[in-house]
PDB file of C-alpha atoms in Angstrom:
ATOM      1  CA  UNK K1038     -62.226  78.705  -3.497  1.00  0.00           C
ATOM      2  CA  UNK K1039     -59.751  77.948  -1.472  1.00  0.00           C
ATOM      3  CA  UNK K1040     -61.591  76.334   1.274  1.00  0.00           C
ATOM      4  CA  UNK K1041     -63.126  74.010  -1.259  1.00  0.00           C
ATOM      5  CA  UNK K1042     -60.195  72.898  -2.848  1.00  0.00           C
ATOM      6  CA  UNK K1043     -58.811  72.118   0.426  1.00  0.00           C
ATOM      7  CA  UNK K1044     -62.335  70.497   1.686  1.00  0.00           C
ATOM      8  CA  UNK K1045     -61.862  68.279  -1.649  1.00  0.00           C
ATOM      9  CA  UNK K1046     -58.683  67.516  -0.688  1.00  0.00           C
ATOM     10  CA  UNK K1047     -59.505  66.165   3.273  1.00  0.00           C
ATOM     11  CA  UNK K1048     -62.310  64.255   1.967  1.00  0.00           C
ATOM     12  CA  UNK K1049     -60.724  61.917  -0.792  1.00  0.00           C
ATOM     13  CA  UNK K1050     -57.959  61.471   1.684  1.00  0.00           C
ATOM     14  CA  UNK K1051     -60.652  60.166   4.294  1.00  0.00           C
ATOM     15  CA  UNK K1052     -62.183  57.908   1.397  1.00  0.00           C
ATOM     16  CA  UNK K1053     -58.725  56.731   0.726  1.00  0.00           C
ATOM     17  CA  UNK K1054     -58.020  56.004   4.334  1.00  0.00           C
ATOM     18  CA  UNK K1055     -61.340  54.293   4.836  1.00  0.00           C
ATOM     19  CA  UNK K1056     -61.062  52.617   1.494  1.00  0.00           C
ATOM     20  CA  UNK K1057     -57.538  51.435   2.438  1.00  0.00           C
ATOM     21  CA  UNK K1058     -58.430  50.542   5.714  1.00  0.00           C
ATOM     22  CA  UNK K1059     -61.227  48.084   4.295  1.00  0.00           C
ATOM     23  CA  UNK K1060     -58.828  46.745   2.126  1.00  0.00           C
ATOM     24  CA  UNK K1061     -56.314  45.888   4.907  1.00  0.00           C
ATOM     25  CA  UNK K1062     -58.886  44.294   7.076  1.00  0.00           C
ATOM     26  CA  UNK K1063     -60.395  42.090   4.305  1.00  0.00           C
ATOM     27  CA  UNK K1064     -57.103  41.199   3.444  1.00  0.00           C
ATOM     28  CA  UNK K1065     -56.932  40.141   7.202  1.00  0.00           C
ATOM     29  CA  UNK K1066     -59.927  38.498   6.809  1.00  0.00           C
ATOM     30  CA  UNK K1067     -58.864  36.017   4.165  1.00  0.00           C
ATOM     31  CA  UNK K1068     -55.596  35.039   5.778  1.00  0.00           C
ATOM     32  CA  UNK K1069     -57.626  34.758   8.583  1.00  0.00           C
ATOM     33  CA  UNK K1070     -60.282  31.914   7.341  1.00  0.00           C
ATOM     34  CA  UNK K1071     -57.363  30.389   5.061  1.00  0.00           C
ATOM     35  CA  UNK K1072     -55.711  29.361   8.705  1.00  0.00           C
ATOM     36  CA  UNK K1073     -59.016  27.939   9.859  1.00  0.00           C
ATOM     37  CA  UNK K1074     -59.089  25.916   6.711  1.00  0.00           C
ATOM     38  CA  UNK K1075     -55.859  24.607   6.957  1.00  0.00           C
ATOM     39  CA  UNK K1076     -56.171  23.867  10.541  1.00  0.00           C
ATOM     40  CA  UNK K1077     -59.346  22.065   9.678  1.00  0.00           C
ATOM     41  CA  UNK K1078     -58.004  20.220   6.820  1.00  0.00           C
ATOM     42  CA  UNK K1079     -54.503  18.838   8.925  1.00  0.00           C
ATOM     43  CA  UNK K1080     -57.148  17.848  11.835  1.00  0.00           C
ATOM     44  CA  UNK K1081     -59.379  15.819   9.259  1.00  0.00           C
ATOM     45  CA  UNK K1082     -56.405  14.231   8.100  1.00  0.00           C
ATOM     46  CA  UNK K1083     -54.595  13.383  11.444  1.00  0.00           C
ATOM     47  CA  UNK K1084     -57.698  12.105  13.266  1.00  0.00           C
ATOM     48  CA  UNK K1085     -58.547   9.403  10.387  1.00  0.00           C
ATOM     49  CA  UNK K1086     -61.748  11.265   9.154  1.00  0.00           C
ATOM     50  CA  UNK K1087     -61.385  10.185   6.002  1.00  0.00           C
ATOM     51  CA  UNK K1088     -60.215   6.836   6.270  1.00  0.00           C
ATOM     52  CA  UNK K1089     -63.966   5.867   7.023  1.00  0.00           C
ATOM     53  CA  UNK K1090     -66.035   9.027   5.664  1.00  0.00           C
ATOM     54  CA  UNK K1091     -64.062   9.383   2.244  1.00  0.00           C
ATOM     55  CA  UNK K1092     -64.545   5.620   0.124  1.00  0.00           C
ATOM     56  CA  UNK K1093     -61.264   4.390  -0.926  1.00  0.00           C
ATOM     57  CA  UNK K1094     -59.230   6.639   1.165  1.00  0.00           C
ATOM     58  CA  UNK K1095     -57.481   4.424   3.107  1.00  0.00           C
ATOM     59  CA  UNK K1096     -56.966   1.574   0.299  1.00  0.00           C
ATOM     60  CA  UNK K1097     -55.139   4.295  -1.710  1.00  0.00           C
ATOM     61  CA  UNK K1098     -52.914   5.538   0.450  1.00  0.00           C
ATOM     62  CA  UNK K1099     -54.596   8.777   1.494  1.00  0.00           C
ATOM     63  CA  UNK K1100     -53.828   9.372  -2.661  1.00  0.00           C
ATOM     64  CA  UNK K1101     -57.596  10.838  -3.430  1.00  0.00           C
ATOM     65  CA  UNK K1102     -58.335  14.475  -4.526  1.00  0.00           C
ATOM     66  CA  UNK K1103     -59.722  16.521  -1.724  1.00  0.00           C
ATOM     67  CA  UNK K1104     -62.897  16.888  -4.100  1.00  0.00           C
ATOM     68  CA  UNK K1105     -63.797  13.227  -3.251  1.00  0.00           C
ATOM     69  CA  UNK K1106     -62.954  13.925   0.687  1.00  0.00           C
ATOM     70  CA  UNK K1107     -65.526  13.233   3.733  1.00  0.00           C
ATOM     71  CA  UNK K1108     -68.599  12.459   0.922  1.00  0.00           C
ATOM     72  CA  UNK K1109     -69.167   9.422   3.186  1.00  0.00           C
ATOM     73  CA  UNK K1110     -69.656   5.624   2.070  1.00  0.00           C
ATOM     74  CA  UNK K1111     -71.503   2.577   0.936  1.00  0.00           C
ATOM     75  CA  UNK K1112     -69.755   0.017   2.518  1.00  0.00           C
ATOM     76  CA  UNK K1113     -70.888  -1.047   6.487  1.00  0.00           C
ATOM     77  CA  UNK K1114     -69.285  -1.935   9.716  1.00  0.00           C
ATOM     78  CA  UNK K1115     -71.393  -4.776  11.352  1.00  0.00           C
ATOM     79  CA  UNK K1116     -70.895  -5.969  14.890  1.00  0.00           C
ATOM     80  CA  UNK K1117     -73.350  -6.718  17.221  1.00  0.00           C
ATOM     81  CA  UNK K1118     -74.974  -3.596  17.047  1.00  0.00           C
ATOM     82  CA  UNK K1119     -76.100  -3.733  13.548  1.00  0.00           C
ATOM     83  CA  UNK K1120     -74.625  -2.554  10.507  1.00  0.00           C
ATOM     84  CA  UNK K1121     -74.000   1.629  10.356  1.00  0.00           C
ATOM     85  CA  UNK K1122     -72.094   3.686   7.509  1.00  0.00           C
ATOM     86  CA  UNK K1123     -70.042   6.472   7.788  1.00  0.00           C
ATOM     87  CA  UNK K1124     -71.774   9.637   7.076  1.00  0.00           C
ATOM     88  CA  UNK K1125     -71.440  12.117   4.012  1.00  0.00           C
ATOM     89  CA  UNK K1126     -69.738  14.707   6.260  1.00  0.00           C
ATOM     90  CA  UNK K1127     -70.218  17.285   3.516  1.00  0.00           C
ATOM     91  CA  UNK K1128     -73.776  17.089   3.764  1.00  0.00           C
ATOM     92  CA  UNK K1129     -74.129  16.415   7.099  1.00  0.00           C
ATOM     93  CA  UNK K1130     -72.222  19.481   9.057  1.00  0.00           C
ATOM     94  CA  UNK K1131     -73.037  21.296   5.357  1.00  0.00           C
ATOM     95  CA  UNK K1132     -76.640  21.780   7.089  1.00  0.00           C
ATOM     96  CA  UNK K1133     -75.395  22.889  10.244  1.00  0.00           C
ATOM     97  CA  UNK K1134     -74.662  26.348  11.671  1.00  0.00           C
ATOM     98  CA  UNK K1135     -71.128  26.239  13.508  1.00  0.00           C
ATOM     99  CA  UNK K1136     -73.158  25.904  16.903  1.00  0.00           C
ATOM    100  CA  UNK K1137     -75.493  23.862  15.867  1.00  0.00           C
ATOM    101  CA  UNK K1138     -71.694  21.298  15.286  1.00  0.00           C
ATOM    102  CA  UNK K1139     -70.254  22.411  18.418  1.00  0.00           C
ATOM    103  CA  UNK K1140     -73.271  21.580  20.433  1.00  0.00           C
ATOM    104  CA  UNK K1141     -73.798  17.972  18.719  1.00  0.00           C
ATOM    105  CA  UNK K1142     -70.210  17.122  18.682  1.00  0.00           C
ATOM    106  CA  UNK K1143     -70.360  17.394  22.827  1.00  0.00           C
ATOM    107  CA  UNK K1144     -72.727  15.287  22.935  1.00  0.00           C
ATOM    108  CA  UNK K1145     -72.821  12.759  20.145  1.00  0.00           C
ATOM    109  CA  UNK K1146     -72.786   8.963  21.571  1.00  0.00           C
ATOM    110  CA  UNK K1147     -72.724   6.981  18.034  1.00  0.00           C
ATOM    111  CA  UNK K1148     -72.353   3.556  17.259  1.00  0.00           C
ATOM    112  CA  UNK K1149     -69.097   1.531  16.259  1.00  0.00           C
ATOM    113  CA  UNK K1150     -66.851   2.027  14.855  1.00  0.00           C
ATOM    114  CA  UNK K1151     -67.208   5.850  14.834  1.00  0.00           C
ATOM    115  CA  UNK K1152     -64.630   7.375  17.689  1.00  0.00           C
ATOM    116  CA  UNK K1153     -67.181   9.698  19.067  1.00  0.00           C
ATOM    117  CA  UNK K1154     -65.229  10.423  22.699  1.00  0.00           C
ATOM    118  CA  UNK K1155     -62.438  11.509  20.207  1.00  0.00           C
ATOM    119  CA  UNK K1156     -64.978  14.542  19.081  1.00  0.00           C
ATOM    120  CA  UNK K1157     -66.110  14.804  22.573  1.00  0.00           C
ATOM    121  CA  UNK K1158     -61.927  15.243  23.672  1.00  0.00           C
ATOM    122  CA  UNK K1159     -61.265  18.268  21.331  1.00  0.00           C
ATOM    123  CA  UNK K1160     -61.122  21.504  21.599  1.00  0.00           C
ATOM    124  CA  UNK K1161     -64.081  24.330  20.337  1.00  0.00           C
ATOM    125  CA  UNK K1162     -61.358  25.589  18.036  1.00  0.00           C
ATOM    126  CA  UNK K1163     -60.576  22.357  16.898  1.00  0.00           C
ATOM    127  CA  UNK K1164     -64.372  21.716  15.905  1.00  0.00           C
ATOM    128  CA  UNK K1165     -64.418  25.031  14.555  1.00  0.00           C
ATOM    129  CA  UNK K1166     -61.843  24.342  12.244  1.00  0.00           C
ATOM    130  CA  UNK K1167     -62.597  20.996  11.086  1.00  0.00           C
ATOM    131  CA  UNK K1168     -66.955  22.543  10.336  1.00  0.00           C
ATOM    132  CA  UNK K1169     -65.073  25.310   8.584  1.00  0.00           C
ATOM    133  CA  UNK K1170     -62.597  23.362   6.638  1.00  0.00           C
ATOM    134  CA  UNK K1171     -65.859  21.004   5.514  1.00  0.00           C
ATOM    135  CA  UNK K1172     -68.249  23.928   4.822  1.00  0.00           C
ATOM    136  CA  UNK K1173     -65.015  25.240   2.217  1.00  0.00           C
ATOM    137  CA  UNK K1174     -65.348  21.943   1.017  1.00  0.00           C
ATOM    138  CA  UNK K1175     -69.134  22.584  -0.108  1.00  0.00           C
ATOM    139  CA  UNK K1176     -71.768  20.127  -0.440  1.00  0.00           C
ATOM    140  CA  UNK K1177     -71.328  16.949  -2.288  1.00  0.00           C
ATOM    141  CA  UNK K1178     -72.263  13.096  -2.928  1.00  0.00           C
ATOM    142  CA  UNK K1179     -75.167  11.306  -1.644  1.00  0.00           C
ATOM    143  CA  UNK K1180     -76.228  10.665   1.891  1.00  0.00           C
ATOM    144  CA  UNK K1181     -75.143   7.317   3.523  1.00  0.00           C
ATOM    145  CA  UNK K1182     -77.031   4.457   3.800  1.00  0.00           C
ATOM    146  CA  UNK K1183     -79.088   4.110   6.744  1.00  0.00           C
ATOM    147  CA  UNK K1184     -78.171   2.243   9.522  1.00  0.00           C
ATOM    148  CA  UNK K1185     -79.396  -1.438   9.724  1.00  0.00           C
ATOM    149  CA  UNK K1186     -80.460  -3.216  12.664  1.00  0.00           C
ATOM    150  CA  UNK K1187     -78.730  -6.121  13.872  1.00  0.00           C
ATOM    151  CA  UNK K1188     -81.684  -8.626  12.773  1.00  0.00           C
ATOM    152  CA  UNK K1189     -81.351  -7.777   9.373  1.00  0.00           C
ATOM    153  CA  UNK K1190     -79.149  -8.643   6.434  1.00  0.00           C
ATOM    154  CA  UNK K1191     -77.396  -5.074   4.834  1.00  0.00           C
ATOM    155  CA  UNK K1192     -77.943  -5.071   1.116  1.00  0.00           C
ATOM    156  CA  UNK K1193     -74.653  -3.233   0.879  1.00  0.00           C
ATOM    157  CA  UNK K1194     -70.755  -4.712   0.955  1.00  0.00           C
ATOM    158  CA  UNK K1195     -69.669  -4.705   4.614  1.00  0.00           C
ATOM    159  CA  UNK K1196     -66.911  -5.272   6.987  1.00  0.00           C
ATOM    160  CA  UNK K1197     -67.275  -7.611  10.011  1.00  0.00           C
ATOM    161  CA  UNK K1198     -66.357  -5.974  12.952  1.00  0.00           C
ATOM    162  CA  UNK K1199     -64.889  -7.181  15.138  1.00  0.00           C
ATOM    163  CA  UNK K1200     -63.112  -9.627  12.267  1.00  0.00           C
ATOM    164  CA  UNK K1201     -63.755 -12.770  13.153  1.00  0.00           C
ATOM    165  CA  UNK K1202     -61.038 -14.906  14.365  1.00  0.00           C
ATOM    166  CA  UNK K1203     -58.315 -16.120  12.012  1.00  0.00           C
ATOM    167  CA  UNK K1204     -59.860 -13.581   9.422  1.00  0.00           C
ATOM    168  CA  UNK K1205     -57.312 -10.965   7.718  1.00  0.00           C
TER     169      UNK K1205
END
C-alpha cells in the first residue's frame, strides 16, 4: 500500500513537472512571436511600406488603424514604364510560406516606384519579421489593380511619376 501511495505520489509530480514545463515553454513561445511581430510591425513602418501599400496612409499622417494597413491601393504610379499599383500585401505574402517570401524578396526586380534593392538589402530576420508581422495581420481587402502597359490609358486615379516639371 505503501508503494502505491508513493508510486501515486512520483507520478502526479512528473505530470505536474511536464505539465508545468509545457506551460513555461508556451509561455516562451508567445513572448517569443509577440517580438517577431513587433519587430515586423516597426520595420513596416520605418521602411515606408505603408505609405504606398496602405491607401491614405501617408495623406493622414500615418493616423490609420492597423486593420486598414498594407491592403494595397487603387491609385497608380505612371512613368515610362506604364502604370503599376502597390500590392495588397496582406494577400500577397498571406499566400506565401515564410520561404517561399524569403526566396522572392532576394530576387524581386519590380517596377517603379517600388524600392525593391531595399528588400534585396535586408536581413533574413528582417524579412522574417515583416511576413510574420503581415501573416498576424490576416488576410484582407481586394487585390490591386493590374499593372498597365505604357500604351494604354489606366482607368484608375494616378500619380505622374516622375511629376512633371513645375507640377506640385
Amino acid at each position: 500500500m505503501k508503494n502505491r501511495i508513493c508510486h501515486t505520489i512520483a507520478g502526479a509530480l512528473v505530470v505536474l513537472s511536464v505539465s508545468q514545463s509545457a506551460h513555461a515553454a508556451d509561455k516562451a513561445n508567445k513572448a517569443n512571436t509577440r517580438q517577431w511581430i513587433e519587430r515586423g510591425r516597426y520595420l513596416v513602418q520605418v521602411a515606408g511600406c505603408n505609405d504606398c501599400h496602405t491607401a491614405g496612409y501617408a495623406q493622414s499622417g500615418g493616423k490609420l488603424p492597423e486593420a486598414q494597413w498594407l491592403t494595397g491601393d487603387s491609385l497608380g504610379w505612371r512613368g515610362p514604364w506604364g502604370t503599376t499599383y502597390p500590392t495588397n500585401l496582406r494577400l500577397h505574402l498571406g499566400a506565401m510560406t515564410e520561404k517561399q517570401w524569403l526566396a522572392a524578396a532576394r530576387k524581386v526586380e519590380s517596377r517603379p516606384p517600388m524600392p525593391w534593392f531595399a528588400l534585396q538589402q535586408m536581413s533574413d530576420d528582417d524579412l522574417r519579421a515583416i511576413h510574420r508581422f503581415v501573416k498576424h495581420l490576416g488576410a484582407a481587402g481586394e487585390p490591386a489593380p493590374a499593372y498597365v502597359p505604357p500604351n494604354r490609358e489606366p482607368a484608375t486615379p494616378y500619380v505622374q511619376f516622375p511629376m512633371p516639371p513645375g507640377a506640385r
